[in-house]
PDB file of C-alpha atoms in Angstrom:
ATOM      1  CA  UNK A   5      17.810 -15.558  24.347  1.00  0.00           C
ATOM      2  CA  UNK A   6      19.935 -12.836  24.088  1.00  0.00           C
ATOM      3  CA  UNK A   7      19.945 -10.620  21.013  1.00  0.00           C
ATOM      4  CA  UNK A   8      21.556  -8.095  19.542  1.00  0.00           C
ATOM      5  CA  UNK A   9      20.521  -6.159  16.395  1.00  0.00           C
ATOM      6  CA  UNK A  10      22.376  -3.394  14.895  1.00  0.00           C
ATOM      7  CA  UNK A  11      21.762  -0.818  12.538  1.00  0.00           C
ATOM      8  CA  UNK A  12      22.459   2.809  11.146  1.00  0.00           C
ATOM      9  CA  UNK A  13      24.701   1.890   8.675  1.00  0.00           C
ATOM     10  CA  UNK A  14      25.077   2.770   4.898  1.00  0.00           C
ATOM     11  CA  UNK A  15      26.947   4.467   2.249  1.00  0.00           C
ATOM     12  CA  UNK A  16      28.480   7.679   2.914  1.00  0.00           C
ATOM     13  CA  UNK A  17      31.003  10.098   1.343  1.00  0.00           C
ATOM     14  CA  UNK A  18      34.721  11.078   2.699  1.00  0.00           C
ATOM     15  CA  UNK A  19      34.560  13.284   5.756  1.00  0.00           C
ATOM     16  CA  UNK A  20      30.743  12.263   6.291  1.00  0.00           C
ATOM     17  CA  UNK A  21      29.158  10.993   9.529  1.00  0.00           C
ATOM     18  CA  UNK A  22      27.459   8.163  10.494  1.00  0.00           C
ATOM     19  CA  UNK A  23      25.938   6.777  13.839  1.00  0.00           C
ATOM     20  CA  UNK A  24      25.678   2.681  14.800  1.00  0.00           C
ATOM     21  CA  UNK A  25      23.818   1.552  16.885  1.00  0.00           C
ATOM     22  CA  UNK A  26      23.162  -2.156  18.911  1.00  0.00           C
ATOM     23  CA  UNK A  27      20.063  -2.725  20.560  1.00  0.00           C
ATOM     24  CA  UNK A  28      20.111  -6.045  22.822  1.00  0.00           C
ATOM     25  CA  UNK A  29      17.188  -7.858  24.201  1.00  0.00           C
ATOM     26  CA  UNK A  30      17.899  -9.310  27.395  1.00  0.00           C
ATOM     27  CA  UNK A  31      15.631 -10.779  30.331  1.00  0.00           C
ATOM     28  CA  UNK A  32      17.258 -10.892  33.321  1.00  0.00           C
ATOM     29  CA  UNK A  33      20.995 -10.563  32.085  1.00  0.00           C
ATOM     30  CA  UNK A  34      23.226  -8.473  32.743  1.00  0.00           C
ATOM     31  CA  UNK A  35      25.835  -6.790  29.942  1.00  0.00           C
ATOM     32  CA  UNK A  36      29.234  -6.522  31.243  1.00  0.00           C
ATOM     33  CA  UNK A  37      30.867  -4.882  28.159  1.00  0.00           C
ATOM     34  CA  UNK A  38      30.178  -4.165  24.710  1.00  0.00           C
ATOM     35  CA  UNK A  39      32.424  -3.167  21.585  1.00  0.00           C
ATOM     36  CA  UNK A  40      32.279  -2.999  17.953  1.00  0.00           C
ATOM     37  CA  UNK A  41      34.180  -4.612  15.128  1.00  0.00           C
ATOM     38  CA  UNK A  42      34.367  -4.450  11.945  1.00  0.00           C
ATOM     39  CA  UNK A  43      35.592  -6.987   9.102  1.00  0.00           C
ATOM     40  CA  UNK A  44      36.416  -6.015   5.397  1.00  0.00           C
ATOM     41  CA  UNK A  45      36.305  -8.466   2.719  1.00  0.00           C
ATOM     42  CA  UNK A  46      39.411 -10.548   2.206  1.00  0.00           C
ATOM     43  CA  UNK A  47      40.720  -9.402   6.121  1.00  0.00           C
ATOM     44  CA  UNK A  48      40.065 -10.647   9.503  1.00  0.00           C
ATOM     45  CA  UNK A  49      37.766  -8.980  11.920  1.00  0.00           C
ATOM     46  CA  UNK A  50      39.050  -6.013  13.681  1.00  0.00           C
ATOM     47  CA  UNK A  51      38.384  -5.162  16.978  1.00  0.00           C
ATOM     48  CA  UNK A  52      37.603  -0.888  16.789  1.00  0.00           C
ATOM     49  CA  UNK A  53      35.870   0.089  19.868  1.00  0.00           C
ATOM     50  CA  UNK A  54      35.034  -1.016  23.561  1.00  0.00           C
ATOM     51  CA  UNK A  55      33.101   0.239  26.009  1.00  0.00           C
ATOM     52  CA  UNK A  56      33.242  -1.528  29.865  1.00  0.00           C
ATOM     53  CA  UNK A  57      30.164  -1.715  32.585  1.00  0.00           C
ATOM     54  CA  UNK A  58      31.922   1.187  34.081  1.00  0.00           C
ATOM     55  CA  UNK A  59      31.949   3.176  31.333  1.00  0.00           C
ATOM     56  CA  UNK A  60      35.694   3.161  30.339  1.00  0.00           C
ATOM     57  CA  UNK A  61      36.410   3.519  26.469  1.00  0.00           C
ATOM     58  CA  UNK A  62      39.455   2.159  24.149  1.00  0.00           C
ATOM     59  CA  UNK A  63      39.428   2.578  20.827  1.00  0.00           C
ATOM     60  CA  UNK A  64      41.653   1.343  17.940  1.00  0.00           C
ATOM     61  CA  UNK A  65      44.635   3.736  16.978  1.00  0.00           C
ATOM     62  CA  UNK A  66      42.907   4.152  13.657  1.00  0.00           C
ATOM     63  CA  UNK A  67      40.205   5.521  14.978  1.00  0.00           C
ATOM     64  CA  UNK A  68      41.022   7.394  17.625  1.00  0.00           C
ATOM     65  CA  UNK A  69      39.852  11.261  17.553  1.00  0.00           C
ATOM     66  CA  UNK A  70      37.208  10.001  14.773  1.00  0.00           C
ATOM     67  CA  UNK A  71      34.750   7.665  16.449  1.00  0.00           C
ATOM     68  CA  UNK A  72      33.074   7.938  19.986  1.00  0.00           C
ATOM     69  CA  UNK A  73      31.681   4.830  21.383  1.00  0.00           C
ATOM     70  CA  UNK A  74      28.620   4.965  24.138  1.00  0.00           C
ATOM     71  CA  UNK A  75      25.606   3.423  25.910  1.00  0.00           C
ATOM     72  CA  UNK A  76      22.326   4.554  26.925  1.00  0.00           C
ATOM     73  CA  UNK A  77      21.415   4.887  30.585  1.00  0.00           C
ATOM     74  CA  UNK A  78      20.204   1.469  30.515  1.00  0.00           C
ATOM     75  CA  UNK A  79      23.232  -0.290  28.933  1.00  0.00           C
ATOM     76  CA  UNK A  80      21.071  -1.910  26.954  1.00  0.00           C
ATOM     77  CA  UNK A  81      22.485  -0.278  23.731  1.00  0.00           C
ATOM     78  CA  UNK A  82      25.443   1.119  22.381  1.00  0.00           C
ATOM     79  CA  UNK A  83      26.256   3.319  19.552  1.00  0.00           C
ATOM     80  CA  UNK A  84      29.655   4.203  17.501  1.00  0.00           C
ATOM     81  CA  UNK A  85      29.475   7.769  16.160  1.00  0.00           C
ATOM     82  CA  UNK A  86      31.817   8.103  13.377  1.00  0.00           C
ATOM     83  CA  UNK A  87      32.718  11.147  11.917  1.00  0.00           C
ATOM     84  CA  UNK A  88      35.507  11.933   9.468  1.00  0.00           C
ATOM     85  CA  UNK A  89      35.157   8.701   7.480  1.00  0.00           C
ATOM     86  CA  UNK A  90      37.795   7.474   5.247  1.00  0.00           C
ATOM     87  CA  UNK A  91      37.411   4.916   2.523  1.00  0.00           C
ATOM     88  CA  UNK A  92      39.857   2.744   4.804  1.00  0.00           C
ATOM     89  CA  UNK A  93      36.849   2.499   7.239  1.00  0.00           C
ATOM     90  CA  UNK A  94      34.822   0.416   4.600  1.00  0.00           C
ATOM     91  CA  UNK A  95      33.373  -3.037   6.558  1.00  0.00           C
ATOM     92  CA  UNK A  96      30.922  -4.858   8.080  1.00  0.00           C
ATOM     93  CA  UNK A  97      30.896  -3.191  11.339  1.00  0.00           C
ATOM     94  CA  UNK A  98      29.623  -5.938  14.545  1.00  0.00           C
ATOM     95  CA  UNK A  99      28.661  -4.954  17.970  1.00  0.00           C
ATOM     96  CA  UNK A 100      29.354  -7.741  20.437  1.00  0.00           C
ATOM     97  CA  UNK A 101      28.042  -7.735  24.290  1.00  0.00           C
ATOM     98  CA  UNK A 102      29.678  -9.704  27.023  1.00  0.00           C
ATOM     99  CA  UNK A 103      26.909 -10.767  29.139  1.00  0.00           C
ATOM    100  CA  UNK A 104      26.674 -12.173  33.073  1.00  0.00           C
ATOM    101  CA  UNK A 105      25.934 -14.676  35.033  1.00  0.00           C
ATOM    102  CA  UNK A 106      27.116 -16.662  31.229  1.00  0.00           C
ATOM    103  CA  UNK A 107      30.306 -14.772  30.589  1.00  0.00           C
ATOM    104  CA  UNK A 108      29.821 -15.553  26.801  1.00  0.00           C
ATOM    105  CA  UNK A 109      29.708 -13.380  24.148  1.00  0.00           C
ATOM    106  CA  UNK A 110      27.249 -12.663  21.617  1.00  0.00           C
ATOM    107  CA  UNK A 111      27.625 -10.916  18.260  1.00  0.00           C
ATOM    108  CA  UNK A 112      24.966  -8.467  16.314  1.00  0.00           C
ATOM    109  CA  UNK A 113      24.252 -10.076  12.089  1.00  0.00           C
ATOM    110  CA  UNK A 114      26.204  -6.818  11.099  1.00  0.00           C
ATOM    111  CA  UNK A 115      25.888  -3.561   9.315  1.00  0.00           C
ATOM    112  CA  UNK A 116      27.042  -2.304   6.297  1.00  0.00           C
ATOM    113  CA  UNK A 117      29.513   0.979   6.160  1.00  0.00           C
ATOM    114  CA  UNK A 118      30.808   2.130   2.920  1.00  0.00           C
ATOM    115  CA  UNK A 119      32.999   5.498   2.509  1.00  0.00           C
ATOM    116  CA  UNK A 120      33.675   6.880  -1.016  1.00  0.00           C
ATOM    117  CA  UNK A 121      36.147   8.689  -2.075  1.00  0.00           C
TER     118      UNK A 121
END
């Protein structure tokens, strides 16, 4: 019942900008954390960004500076502004949401970011 669609992604130039964002439907659950990660072809998924129910951010050395992770007022969605993209950044990026009274996880399908050089 839970859901979690994602979307802003696309193909953008060195140095360029782009903004995820994770929209979950939920009834009458409650999302303890949510984070994004991102998987390249031929490597493992890659944890990037996390954001708790308190609000408290961590963030992948490679990233750090570069990409801001938040959540609306109803932490029901949460975005990953990227700026200063490097080809190196080039994945499937996933938003995941840890969700009470369950404690289980559940992952967004995905969204494409390319970087060109």
């Amino acid at each position: 019942q839970v859901q979690l669609v994602e979307s802003g992604g696309g193909l953008v130039q060195a140095g360029g900008s782009l903004r995820l964002s994770c929209a979950a439907s939920l009834s009458t659950f409650s999302i303890q954390a949510m984070g994004w990660y991102r998987q390249a072809p031929g490597n493992q998924r890659e944890w990037v960004a996390g954001i708790s129910n308190s609000g408290i951010t961590n963030y992948v050395d490679s990233v750090k500076g570069r990409f801001t992770i938040s959540r609306d007022n109803a932490k029901t969605t949460v975005y990953l502004q990227m700026n200063s993209l490097k080809p190196e950044d080039t994945a499937v990026y996933y938003c995941k949401a840890t969700v009470a009274p369950m404690w289980r996880d559940y992952w967004g399908q995905g969204t494409q970011v390319t970087v060109s050089s």
